[in-house]
């Protein structure tokens, strides 16, 4: 299984990563803050939700082994996806976090259609049906937007249902890899359609999804991107293809220190863009974890 995953991600990296060496240079800059142990521990429930998205099979039942047991008080309202063209997802209520939870599965390297979602590299304009009134200068990864759209209406309907039972509650969108990219798009979409709601995102190993204008718009929108050591997925697609990250990175170093990285694509050695200069210097298995002891992926269900 590990060799199959490695080969699949090698294809993914080869097709996405060729331009990383031609990416524009960034200055190394300060703005590195060590994350406290208590804050790190506070992310664990979110990490387990990201893990669970690989394990629920798209069903609206909360039975997925250890990942579900880690959030045993969670009340699931809806689920969907096929684990391939449409990543599995679920929506529900977390009493522990006092939040509506929206979580999407990431790329499953054993599913060809799942990988194809990532390989549609063109930057497309944001679809105004889902992102009404946003600037025409905002562009997004075409494959990620198409994948997001397949479940967006069902996700929004489920969020509204949870909010009937828990009015004024915040919404947290969560995901790993491709699921993290969808989580960011969901956060913008949900806020666009329910302006009164407070939305934040917690993503793990999230690839770049936006052009610089859209990425800058996302700054300050409550996005946290947790990247592990030498994982190269967050440096893809390359900046040479016109992609950029928003702010909010936390980078886990090889000694398990968690560093909060100021700004967008911070090129300090303690942040992903600086630490992983090329896919050739990365390690795909760091993409799976561990995130404070939690591994994410279908292998860990």
PDB file of C-alpha atoms in Angstrom, residues 35 39 43 46 173-175 180 183-184 187 200-206 218 221-227 246-251 258-260:
ATOM      1  CA  UNK A  35       3.166  27.629  19.384  1.00  0.00           C
ATOM      2  CA  UNK A  39      -2.523  25.510  21.788  1.00  0.00           C
ATOM      3  CA  UNK A  43      -5.963  21.341  17.664  1.00  0.00           C
ATOM      4  CA  UNK A  46      -9.860  19.212  14.663  1.00  0.00           C
ATOM      5  CA  UNK A 173     -14.453  23.998   8.056  1.00  0.00           C
ATOM      6  CA  UNK A 174     -11.787  21.290   8.237  1.00  0.00           C
ATOM      7  CA  UNK A 175      -9.818  19.189   5.799  1.00  0.00           C
ATOM      8  CA  UNK A 180      -8.208  21.497   3.142  1.00  0.00           C
ATOM      9  CA  UNK A 183     -12.473  23.689   3.403  1.00  0.00           C
ATOM     10  CA  UNK A 184     -11.111  27.128   2.486  1.00  0.00           C
ATOM     11  CA  UNK A 187     -15.509  28.948   4.420  1.00  0.00           C
ATOM     12  CA  UNK A 200     -12.930  29.647  10.522  1.00  0.00           C
ATOM     13  CA  UNK A 201     -10.859  26.981   8.777  1.00  0.00           C
ATOM     14  CA  UNK A 202      -8.356  24.420  10.045  1.00  0.00           C
ATOM     15  CA  UNK A 203      -6.482  22.675   7.241  1.00  0.00           C
ATOM     16  CA  UNK A 204      -3.647  20.143   7.141  1.00  0.00           C
ATOM     17  CA  UNK A 205      -1.122  19.873   4.326  1.00  0.00           C
ATOM     18  CA  UNK A 206      -3.179  22.213   2.153  1.00  0.00           C
ATOM     19  CA  UNK A 218      -8.197  35.416   2.314  1.00  0.00           C
ATOM     20  CA  UNK A 221     -10.259  35.319   7.318  1.00  0.00           C
ATOM     21  CA  UNK A 222      -9.552  32.867  10.162  1.00  0.00           C
ATOM     22  CA  UNK A 223      -7.613  30.291   8.163  1.00  0.00           C
ATOM     23  CA  UNK A 224      -5.081  28.031   9.906  1.00  0.00           C
ATOM     24  CA  UNK A 225      -2.876  25.810   7.716  1.00  0.00           C
ATOM     25  CA  UNK A 226      -0.881  23.177   9.609  1.00  0.00           C
ATOM     26  CA  UNK A 227       2.023  21.716   7.612  1.00  0.00           C
ATOM     27  CA  UNK A 246      -3.047  33.018   2.294  1.00  0.00           C
ATOM     28  CA  UNK A 247      -1.677  33.581   5.777  1.00  0.00           C
ATOM     29  CA  UNK A 248      -2.140  31.329   8.797  1.00  0.00           C
ATOM     30  CA  UNK A 249       0.612  28.732   8.430  1.00  0.00           C
ATOM     31  CA  UNK A 250       1.779  26.624  11.357  1.00  0.00           C
ATOM     32  CA  UNK A 251       4.816  24.524  10.446  1.00  0.00           C
ATOM     33  CA  UNK A 258       5.224  23.999  16.044  1.00  0.00           C
ATOM     34  CA  UNK A 259       6.024  27.420  14.563  1.00  0.00           C
ATOM     35  CA  UNK A 260       3.475  30.068  13.614  1.00  0.00           C
TER      36      UNK A 260
END
